[in-house]
């Protein structure tokens, strides 16, 4: 065969390959994650004729995926942020609707209860007024329980979703590592099969970014490494990490994410940034926990203020008033890694000074140090922690017993379970002491009933800045504010993600008009090369005939 014929043959093969690539683009137009391939032809080595003279050239075919790594990274970052914002907005919207339900809001329940005390004050000897008041008190307690139950249900749903998302994340990181292995063993640049593998890997990494915020770095032989933005390695070349969920070291019924290593299971700080997992963890720490704590604060305030005031009065039978409501006490959670035998008994010393926050209590040397659990800011305390001298701070009293070890830690949640223990001591309406101390049985005095009605509006909380109704409104207002801001944030983040994804698609997606033009161009080139080859063959055959 002549050099020109050989050259035509290689051109035919090159044009055929180009046609195949563009045909593949057309076929992949509706395939999720498909990245457009382009073909470039460049002259290769000179071909030699049989006599040693130089003939045509062998074309070199280069196939490239149309990917802009900056655009890919932007799409993943914005998509991850949008997913986080969506999760927070979803849960905040649910909680807002729960707390502000028109038919049974917490504020309406408290106003109704206050009006019940006003009604009793207007008719202190009326059995009907007493029974109405007790019914409204039962209704308020029931409403608080309903709210607490629903918030705990949300918390359980979050745990379940975190566990499910971690399982999915593990499957995705394993898939990326497996694809890394296949890609590293092939020719990435010119292999159609490896281009398909690269598409598959990009889709898997995209899905990982929907779970957590990630950083992607190139490795050797075309492999990728993937880690969270906080530095937890998820994929390192051909190996993938395994995440799991374990019980929180303080709260055994709560899940947290951990990393499985050769040395054992290592806790991962709740720093996943964006994605579903990041959004779920953020929702739990910034919305669910504070809301349940604040709800417990309302319950504790209601119960303890009513009990204290009721003790200042006299019942219709002439006896001194007693507690009319029970309440759940502060929760103390010892860290699972504590090595000492110390225990802490926590109680509410002054309900008016309580906050909605939680506290970490740590043994440091010979002292106990109290910090806020969210900011780790030190809290001023008094006392030594003994029964005679309890450690006191922000409405709490702590008595330590046993032998602590250095660095032993405890989590104190003052109001978290307050609603759990909230209940009437009796349904007998005569337990309400409407009359002032010293009044006779059957007295028509209403002094103490008026004082109990004022409890709902007196500013005794938050350094005399808020009333009982005020701290309930603060709960609803805070959740409503988070719901509104997170909904706006979700819209903004979603728009940013859509724009970033559009920019990425404009670079990588298939344009059928362009593909049709390219197919036509290469088909014409293929036909021309075929014609040249036919002419070369005819010429060669003629020469052979003459030679005979």
Coordinates of C-alpha atoms in Angstrom, one line a residue:
X1 CA 0.0 0.0 0.0
X2 CA 1.2 3.5 -0.8
X3 CA 2.0 6.1 1.9
X4 CA -1.0 8.2 0.7
X5 CA -3.2 5.1 1.0
X6 CA -1.9 4.3 4.4
X7 CA -2.4 7.9 5.4
X8 CA -6.0 7.8 4.1
X9 CA -6.6 4.7 6.1
X10 CA -5.4 6.3 9.4
X11 CA -7.5 9.4 8.6
X12 CA -10.5 7.2 8.0
X13 CA -9.9 5.6 11.4
X14 CA -9.5 9.0 13.1
X15 CA -12.6 10.4 11.5
X16 CA -14.6 7.3 12.4
X17 CA -13.5 7.7 16.0
X18 CA -14.5 11.3 15.9
X19 CA -17.9 10.4 14.5
X20 CA -18.3 7.8 17.3
X21 CA -17.5 10.4 20.0
X22 CA -20.0 12.9 18.7
X23 CA -22.6 10.1 18.3
X24 CA -22.0 9.2 21.9
X25 CA -22.5 12.9 22.9
X26 CA -25.9 12.8 21.1
X27 CA -26.9 9.6 22.9
X28 CA -25.8 11.0 26.2
X29 CA -27.8 14.3 25.9
X30 CA -30.4 13.2 28.5
X31 CA -28.1 11.2 30.7
X32 CA -27.6 12.7 34.2
X33 CA -24.0 13.8 34.7
X34 CA -22.9 13.1 31.2
X35 CA -20.0 15.4 30.2
X36 CA -19.6 16.4 26.6
X37 CA -16.5 15.1 24.8
X38 CA -14.6 17.0 22.1
X39 CA -12.2 15.6 19.5
X40 CA -9.1 17.3 18.2
X41 CA -7.0 15.9 15.4
X42 CA -3.3 16.7 15.0
X43 CA -0.8 15.5 12.4
X44 CA 1.3 12.7 13.8
X45 CA 4.4 11.0 12.6
X46 CA 5.4 11.0 8.9
X47 CA 4.6 7.8 7.0
X48 CA 7.2 6.3 4.7
X49 CA 6.6 4.8 1.3
X50 CA 8.0 1.5 0.4
X51 CA 11.0 3.2 -1.3
X52 CA 11.8 5.1 1.8
X53 CA 10.4 8.4 0.6
X54 CA 8.1 10.3 2.9
X55 CA 4.3 10.1 2.2
X56 CA 1.4 11.3 4.3
X57 CA 1.0 11.7 8.1
X58 CA -0.8 9.6 10.7
X59 CA -3.4 11.7 12.4
X60 CA -3.4 11.8 16.3
X61 CA -6.9 11.8 17.9
X62 CA -7.3 13.5 21.3
X63 CA -10.6 13.1 23.2
X64 CA -11.2 15.5 26.0
X65 CA -14.0 15.9 28.5
X66 CA -15.3 19.5 28.6
X67 CA -14.8 20.2 32.4
X68 CA -13.9 23.4 34.2
X69 CA -12.8 22.3 37.7
X70 CA -13.5 25.8 39.1
X71 CA -17.1 25.6 37.9
X72 CA -17.5 22.1 39.2
X73 CA -16.2 23.1 42.6
X74 CA -18.5 26.1 42.7
X75 CA -21.5 23.9 41.8
X76 CA -20.6 21.5 44.6
X77 CA -20.1 24.2 47.2
X78 CA -23.3 26.1 46.4
X79 CA -25.2 22.9 46.1
X80 CA -24.0 21.8 49.5
X81 CA -24.9 25.1 51.1
X82 CA -28.3 25.0 49.5
X83 CA -29.0 21.5 50.9
X84 CA -28.0 22.6 54.4
X85 CA -30.2 25.7 54.2
X86 CA -33.1 23.6 52.9
X87 CA -32.9 21.2 55.8
X88 CA -32.8 24.0 58.4
X89 CA -35.6 25.9 56.7
X90 CA -37.7 22.8 56.5
X91 CA -37.4 22.0 60.2
X92 CA -37.7 25.6 61.3
X93 CA -40.9 26.0 59.3
X94 CA -42.4 22.9 61.0
X95 CA -41.5 24.1 64.4
X96 CA -42.8 27.6 63.7
X97 CA -46.1 26.1 62.6
X98 CA -46.2 24.0 65.7
X99 CA -45.6 26.8 68.2
X100 CA -47.8 29.4 66.5
X101 CA -50.8 27.3 65.7
X102 CA -53.8 29.7 65.8
X103 CA -56.1 27.2 67.6
X104 CA -53.7 26.3 70.4
X105 CA -50.6 28.5 70.7
X106 CA -48.6 28.5 73.9
X107 CA -49.2 32.2 74.4
X108 CA -53.0 31.7 74.1
X109 CA -52.9 28.9 76.6
X110 CA -51.1 31.1 79.1
X111 CA -53.4 34.1 78.5
X112 CA -56.4 31.7 79.0
X113 CA -54.9 30.5 82.3
X114 CA -54.2 34.0 83.5
X115 CA -57.8 34.9 82.7
X116 CA -58.9 31.9 84.8
X117 CA -57.1 33.3 87.8
X118 CA -58.8 36.6 87.1
X119 CA -62.1 34.9 87.0
X120 CA -61.5 33.2 90.3
X121 CA -60.5 36.6 91.8
X122 CA -63.8 38.0 90.6
X123 CA -65.7 35.1 92.2
X124 CA -63.5 33.6 94.9
X125 CA -66.3 31.5 96.4
X126 CA -67.5 30.1 93.1
X127 CA -67.0 26.4 92.5
X128 CA -67.5 26.9 88.8
X129 CA -64.8 29.5 88.6
X130 CA -62.4 27.1 90.5
X131 CA -63.3 24.2 88.2
X132 CA -62.9 26.4 85.1
X133 CA -59.4 27.5 86.4
X134 CA -58.4 23.9 87.0
X135 CA -59.6 22.9 83.5
X136 CA -57.5 25.7 82.0
X137 CA -54.5 24.7 84.0
X138 CA -54.8 21.1 82.8
X139 CA -55.2 22.4 79.2
X140 CA -52.0 24.5 79.6
X141 CA -50.1 21.5 81.0
X142 CA -51.4 19.3 78.1
X143 CA -50.3 21.9 75.6
X144 CA -46.8 22.0 77.0
X145 CA -46.6 18.2 76.9
X146 CA -47.9 18.2 73.3
X147 CA -45.2 20.7 72.2
X148 CA -42.4 18.9 74.1
X149 CA -43.5 15.5 72.6
X150 CA -43.5 17.0 69.1
X151 CA -40.1 18.6 69.5
X152 CA -38.7 15.3 70.8
X153 CA -40.2 13.6 67.8
X154 CA -38.4 16.0 65.5
X155 CA -35.2 15.2 67.4
X156 CA -35.7 11.5 66.9
X157 CA -36.4 12.1 63.2
X158 CA -33.1 14.0 62.9
X159 CA -31.2 11.1 64.5
X160 CA -32.8 8.6 62.1
X161 CA -32.0 10.8 59.1
X162 CA -28.4 11.3 60.2
X163 CA -27.9 7.5 60.5
X164 CA -29.4 7.0 57.1
X165 CA -27.3 9.7 55.4
X166 CA -24.1 8.3 57.0
X167 CA -24.9 4.9 55.4
X168 CA -25.5 6.6 52.1
X169 CA -22.3 8.6 52.4
X170 CA -20.3 5.4 53.1
X171 CA -21.6 3.8 50.0
X172 CA -20.7 6.8 47.9
X173 CA -17.1 7.1 49.3
X174 CA -16.6 3.4 48.6
X175 CA -17.9 4.0 45.0
X176 CA -15.5 6.8 44.5
X177 CA -12.5 4.7 45.7
X178 CA -13.5 1.9 43.5
X179 CA -13.8 4.2 40.5
X180 CA -10.4 5.7 41.4
X181 CA -8.9 2.2 41.1
X182 CA -10.5 1.6 37.7
X183 CA -9.5 5.0 36.4
X184 CA -6.0 4.8 37.6
X185 CA -5.5 1.5 35.7
X186 CA -6.6 3.0 32.4
X187 CA -5.8 5.7 29.9
X188 CA -8.0 8.6 31.0
X189 CA -7.3 11.0 28.1
X190 CA -8.3 8.8 25.1
X191 CA -10.4 6.0 26.5
X192 CA -14.1 6.3 26.0
X193 CA -14.6 3.7 28.8
X194 CA -12.5 5.8 31.2
X195 CA -14.4 9.0 30.3
X196 CA -17.6 7.1 31.3
X197 CA -15.9 6.2 34.6
X198 CA -14.9 9.8 35.1
X199 CA -18.6 10.8 34.6
X200 CA -19.7 8.3 37.1
X201 CA -17.1 9.4 39.7
X202 CA -18.1 13.1 39.2
X203 CA -21.7 12.1 39.9
X204 CA -20.7 10.2 43.0
X205 CA -18.6 13.2 44.3
X206 CA -21.5 15.5 43.6
X207 CA -23.8 13.4 45.7
X208 CA -21.2 13.3 48.5
X209 CA -21.2 17.1 48.4
X210 CA -25.0 16.9 49.0
X211 CA -24.3 15.2 52.3
X212 CA -21.4 17.2 53.7
X213 CA -19.1 20.1 52.7
X214 CA -16.1 18.7 50.9
X215 CA -12.7 19.5 49.5
X216 CA -11.5 17.6 46.4
X217 CA -7.9 17.3 45.5
X218 CA -6.3 15.5 42.5
X219 CA -4.1 12.5 43.2
X220 CA -1.8 10.2 41.2
X221 CA -2.9 8.4 38.0
X222 CA -6.1 10.3 37.8
X223 CA -7.4 9.4 41.3
X224 CA -9.1 11.9 43.6
X225 CA -9.0 12.5 47.3
X226 CA -12.1 13.8 49.1
X227 CA -12.2 15.2 52.6
X228 CA -14.7 17.3 54.6
X229 CA -13.8 21.0 54.8
X230 CA -12.9 20.4 58.5
X231 CA -10.3 17.9 57.4
X232 CA -11.8 14.4 57.9
X233 CA -10.6 12.2 55.0
X234 CA -13.4 10.4 53.2
X235 CA -11.5 9.1 50.2
X236 CA -7.7 8.8 49.9
X237 CA -6.8 7.5 46.5
X238 CA -7.9 3.9 46.3
X239 CA -9.1 3.7 49.9
X240 CA -12.3 5.1 51.5
X241 CA -13.1 5.9 55.1
X242 CA -15.9 4.4 57.0
X243 CA -18.2 6.6 59.1
X244 CA -20.6 5.4 61.7
X245 CA -23.0 6.7 64.3
X246 CA -22.5 6.3 68.0
X247 CA -24.2 7.4 71.2
X248 CA -23.4 10.9 72.3
X249 CA -20.9 10.7 75.2
X250 CA -23.3 12.6 77.4
X251 CA -26.7 11.8 76.1
X252 CA -26.9 8.1 75.3
X253 CA -30.1 8.3 73.3
X254 CA -28.7 10.8 70.8
X255 CA -26.5 9.9 67.8
X256 CA -23.3 11.6 66.7
X257 CA -21.1 10.8 63.7
X258 CA -17.8 9.0 64.3
X259 CA -14.9 7.7 62.2
X260 CA -13.9 4.0 62.2
X261 CA -10.1 3.7 62.3
X262 CA -7.6 0.9 62.9
X263 CA -7.2 2.2 66.5
X264 CA -10.9 2.2 67.1
X265 CA -13.9 4.6 66.7
X266 CA -13.0 8.3 66.9
X267 CA -15.6 11.0 67.6
X268 CA -15.9 13.7 64.9
X269 CA -16.8 17.2 66.1
X270 CA -20.1 18.4 64.7
X271 CA -18.4 20.4 62.0
X272 CA -19.7 19.1 58.7
X273 CA -20.6 22.5 57.3
X274 CA -23.1 22.1 54.5
X275 CA -25.0 19.3 53.0
X276 CA -27.8 17.2 54.6
X277 CA -25.8 16.0 57.5
X278 CA -24.5 19.5 58.2
X279 CA -28.0 20.8 58.1
X280 CA -29.4 18.1 60.3
X281 CA -26.7 18.7 63.0
X282 CA -27.1 22.5 62.8
X283 CA -30.9 22.1 63.1
X284 CA -30.5 20.0 66.2
X285 CA -28.0 22.2 68.0
X286 CA -29.3 25.7 67.0
X287 CA -33.1 25.0 66.8
X288 CA -34.2 21.8 68.5
X289 CA -32.1 21.9 71.7
X290 CA -32.7 25.6 72.4
X291 CA -36.4 25.4 71.7
X292 CA -36.9 22.4 74.0
X293 CA -34.8 24.1 76.7
X294 CA -36.8 27.3 76.4
X295 CA -40.1 25.4 76.5
X296 CA -38.8 23.7 79.7
X297 CA -38.0 27.1 81.1
X298 CA -41.6 28.2 80.6
X299 CA -42.8 25.1 82.3
X300 CA -40.4 25.5 85.2
X301 CA -41.3 29.1 85.6
X302 CA -45.1 28.4 85.5
X303 CA -44.9 25.6 88.0
X304 CA -42.5 27.1 90.5
X305 CA -44.1 30.6 90.5
X306 CA -47.6 29.2 90.9
X307 CA -46.4 26.8 93.7
X308 CA -44.5 29.5 95.6
X309 CA -47.5 31.9 95.3
X310 CA -50.0 29.3 96.3
X311 CA -48.1 28.7 99.4
X312 CA -48.7 32.3 100.4
X313 CA -52.5 31.9 100.5
X314 CA -55.3 29.9 102.1
X315 CA -57.6 27.4 100.5
X316 CA -61.4 27.4 100.9
X317 CA -61.1 24.9 103.7
X318 CA -58.9 27.2 105.7
X319 CA -55.6 25.3 105.2
X320 CA -52.4 26.8 104.0
X321 CA -51.7 26.4 100.3
X322 CA -49.3 23.7 99.0
X323 CA -47.7 22.8 95.7
X324 CA -50.3 22.4 92.9
X325 CA -47.9 21.4 90.1
X326 CA -44.9 19.0 89.9
X327 CA -42.0 19.7 87.6
X328 CA -39.1 17.7 86.2
X329 CA -35.7 18.7 87.6
X330 CA -32.4 19.5 85.9
X331 CA -30.8 16.6 84.0
X332 CA -27.2 15.7 84.8
X333 CA -25.3 13.6 82.2
X334 CA -21.9 12.2 83.1
X335 CA -19.5 11.9 80.1
X336 CA -19.0 8.2 79.2
X337 CA -15.2 8.6 79.5
X338 CA -15.2 9.8 83.1
X339 CA -12.8 7.8 85.3
X340 CA -13.8 9.0 88.8
X341 CA -16.8 8.1 90.9
X342 CA -18.2 11.6 91.3
X343 CA -21.9 12.3 90.8
X344 CA -23.7 15.6 90.8
X345 CA -27.1 16.4 92.2
X346 CA -28.6 19.5 90.5
X347 CA -31.6 21.5 91.6
X348 CA -33.3 24.8 90.7
X349 CA -32.3 27.4 93.3
X350 CA -34.1 30.4 91.7
X351 CA -36.3 29.8 88.7
X352 CA -36.3 33.5 87.9
X353 CA -32.5 33.4 87.2
X354 CA -32.7 30.3 84.9
X355 CA -31.6 30.6 81.3
X356 CA -32.3 28.3 78.4
X357 CA -28.7 27.3 78.1
X358 CA -26.8 24.1 79.0
X359 CA -23.6 23.9 81.0
X360 CA -20.4 21.8 81.1
X361 CA -19.0 21.1 84.5
X362 CA -15.4 19.9 84.5
X363 CA -13.0 18.9 87.2
X364 CA -9.8 20.8 86.8
X365 CA -7.2 20.0 89.4
X366 CA -8.9 20.5 92.7
X367 CA -11.7 22.8 91.4
X368 CA -14.9 22.5 89.5
X369 CA -15.2 24.8 86.4
X370 CA -18.5 25.6 84.8
X371 CA -18.8 26.7 81.2
X372 CA -21.6 27.3 78.8
X373 CA -21.9 24.2 76.5
X374 CA -22.3 26.2 73.3
X375 CA -19.6 28.8 73.6
X376 CA -17.4 27.3 76.4
X377 CA -17.5 30.6 78.1
X378 CA -16.7 30.3 81.8
X379 CA -19.6 31.0 84.2
X380 CA -19.1 32.8 87.6
X381 CA -20.0 30.5 90.5
X382 CA -20.2 30.6 94.3
X383 CA -19.8 27.7 96.7
X384 CA -17.6 24.6 97.0
X385 CA -20.1 21.9 95.9
X386 CA -20.9 20.5 99.3
X387 CA -24.3 20.1 100.8
X388 CA -23.4 23.0 103.2
X389 CA -22.0 25.1 100.4
X390 CA -23.5 24.1 97.0
X391 CA -22.0 25.5 93.8
X392 CA -24.6 28.1 92.7
X393 CA -24.9 29.9 89.3
X394 CA -27.7 31.3 87.1
X395 CA -30.5 29.8 89.2
X396 CA -28.9 26.4 89.7
X397 CA -27.5 24.6 92.8
X398 CA -25.0 21.7 92.5
X399 CA -24.0 19.3 95.2
X400 CA -21.1 17.0 94.3
X401 CA -20.4 13.6 95.9
X402 CA -18.0 10.7 95.3
X403 CA -14.4 11.1 94.2
X404 CA -13.8 13.0 90.9
X405 CA -10.9 12.4 88.6
X406 CA -9.1 15.2 86.8
X407 CA -10.9 16.1 83.6
X408 CA -14.1 14.4 84.5
X409 CA -17.0 16.2 82.8
X410 CA -20.7 16.5 83.2
X411 CA -23.4 18.1 81.1
X412 CA -26.1 20.0 83.0
X413 CA -29.4 20.6 81.2
X414 CA -31.5 22.7 83.7
X415 CA -34.8 22.8 81.9
X416 CA -34.6 20.1 79.2
X417 CA -36.9 17.6 81.1
X418 CA -38.9 20.1 83.0
X419 CA -42.0 19.4 80.9
X420 CA -41.6 15.6 81.3
X421 CA -42.3 15.9 85.0
X422 CA -45.0 18.6 84.7
X423 CA -48.3 17.5 86.2
X424 CA -51.0 18.5 88.6
X425 CA -50.7 17.3 92.2
X426 CA -54.5 16.9 92.3
X427 CA -57.5 17.7 90.2
X428 CA -59.4 19.0 93.3
X429 CA -59.9 22.7 92.6
X430 CA -60.0 23.4 96.3
X431 CA -56.2 23.1 96.4
X432 CA -56.0 26.6 94.9
X433 CA -55.4 29.1 97.7
X434 CA -57.1 32.2 96.5
X435 CA -57.3 34.0 99.9
X436 CA -54.5 35.8 101.6
X437 CA -52.7 34.1 104.5
X438 CA -54.6 34.3 107.7
X439 CA -58.0 34.2 106.1
X440 CA -60.8 32.0 107.5
X441 CA -62.3 29.0 105.7
X442 CA -64.8 30.0 103.1
X443 CA -63.4 33.5 103.0
X444 CA -64.3 35.6 100.0
X445 CA -60.8 37.2 100.0
X446 CA -59.2 37.2 96.5
X447 CA -55.8 38.7 97.3
X448 CA -53.7 35.6 96.5
X449 CA -55.7 34.9 93.3
X450 CA -54.9 38.3 92.0
X451 CA -51.3 37.8 92.9
X452 CA -51.2 34.5 90.9
X453 CA -52.8 36.3 87.9
X454 CA -50.1 38.9 88.0
X455 CA -47.4 36.2 87.8
X456 CA -48.0 35.9 84.1
X457 CA -47.2 39.5 83.3
X458 CA -44.7 40.5 86.0
X459 CA -41.2 41.0 84.6
X460 CA -39.2 38.7 86.9
X461 CA -37.1 36.8 84.3
X462 CA -34.0 37.9 82.3
X463 CA -32.9 40.5 84.8
X464 CA -36.5 41.7 85.3
X465 CA -36.8 42.3 81.5
X466 CA -39.4 39.6 80.7
X467 CA -42.5 38.0 82.2
X468 CA -43.6 34.4 82.0
X469 CA -45.6 35.3 78.9
X470 CA -42.6 37.2 77.7
X471 CA -40.3 34.1 77.8
X472 CA -42.9 32.1 76.0
X473 CA -43.2 34.8 73.3
X474 CA -39.4 34.8 73.1
X475 CA -39.5 31.1 72.3
X476 CA -42.1 31.6 69.5
X477 CA -40.4 34.7 68.2
X478 CA -37.0 33.1 68.1
X479 CA -38.2 30.1 66.1
X480 CA -40.3 32.3 63.8
X481 CA -37.2 34.5 63.2
X482 CA -35.0 31.4 62.4
X483 CA -37.8 30.0 60.2
X484 CA -38.2 33.3 58.2
X485 CA -34.4 33.9 57.9
X486 CA -33.7 30.3 57.0
X487 CA -36.4 30.3 54.3
X488 CA -34.9 33.4 52.8
X489 CA -31.4 31.8 53.0
X490 CA -32.7 28.7 51.4
X491 CA -34.1 30.7 48.5
X492 CA -30.8 32.6 48.0
X493 CA -28.7 29.5 48.4
X494 CA -30.9 27.5 46.0
X495 CA -30.7 30.3 43.4
X496 CA -26.9 30.5 43.8
X497 CA -26.7 26.7 43.3
X498 CA -28.9 26.8 40.2
X499 CA -26.7 29.5 38.7
X500 CA -23.5 27.6 39.5
X501 CA -25.0 24.4 38.1
X502 CA -26.1 26.3 35.0
X503 CA -22.6 27.6 34.4
X504 CA -21.2 24.1 34.8
X505 CA -23.8 22.7 32.4
X506 CA -23.1 25.3 29.8
X507 CA -19.5 24.1 29.8
X508 CA -20.1 20.4 30.0
X509 CA -23.6 19.6 28.6
X510 CA -24.4 18.5 25.0
X511 CA -25.7 21.0 22.4
X512 CA -27.5 19.0 19.8
X513 CA -27.0 21.7 17.1
X514 CA -23.3 21.8 17.7
X515 CA -23.1 18.0 17.7
X516 CA -25.1 17.8 14.4
X517 CA -22.6 20.3 12.8
X518 CA -19.6 18.3 14.1
X519 CA -21.1 15.0 12.9
X520 CA -21.6 16.5 9.4
X521 CA -18.1 17.9 9.3
X522 CA -16.5 14.6 10.2
X523 CA -18.8 12.6 8.0
X524 CA -17.8 14.7 5.1
X525 CA -14.1 14.4 6.0
X526 CA -14.6 10.6 6.3
X527 CA -16.1 10.5 2.9
X528 CA -13.3 12.5 1.4
X529 CA -10.7 10.3 3.0
X530 CA -12.5 7.3 1.7
X531 CA -12.5 8.7 -1.8
X532 CA -8.8 9.4 -1.7
X533 CA -8.2 5.9 -0.5
X534 CA -10.3 4.5 -3.4
X535 CA -8.3 6.6 -5.9
X536 CA -5.0 5.5 -4.4
X537 CA -6.0 1.9 -4.6
X538 CA -7.1 2.3 -8.2
X539 CA -3.8 4.0 -9.1
X540 CA -1.9 1.2 -7.4
X541 CA -3.9 -1.4 -9.3
X542 CA -3.2 0.3 -12.6
X543 CA 0.5 0.4 -11.9
X544 CA 0.5 -3.3 -11.1
X545 CA -1.3 -4.0 -14.4
X546 CA 1.3 -2.0 -16.4
X547 CA 4.1 -3.8 -14.6
X548 CA 2.7 -7.1 -15.7

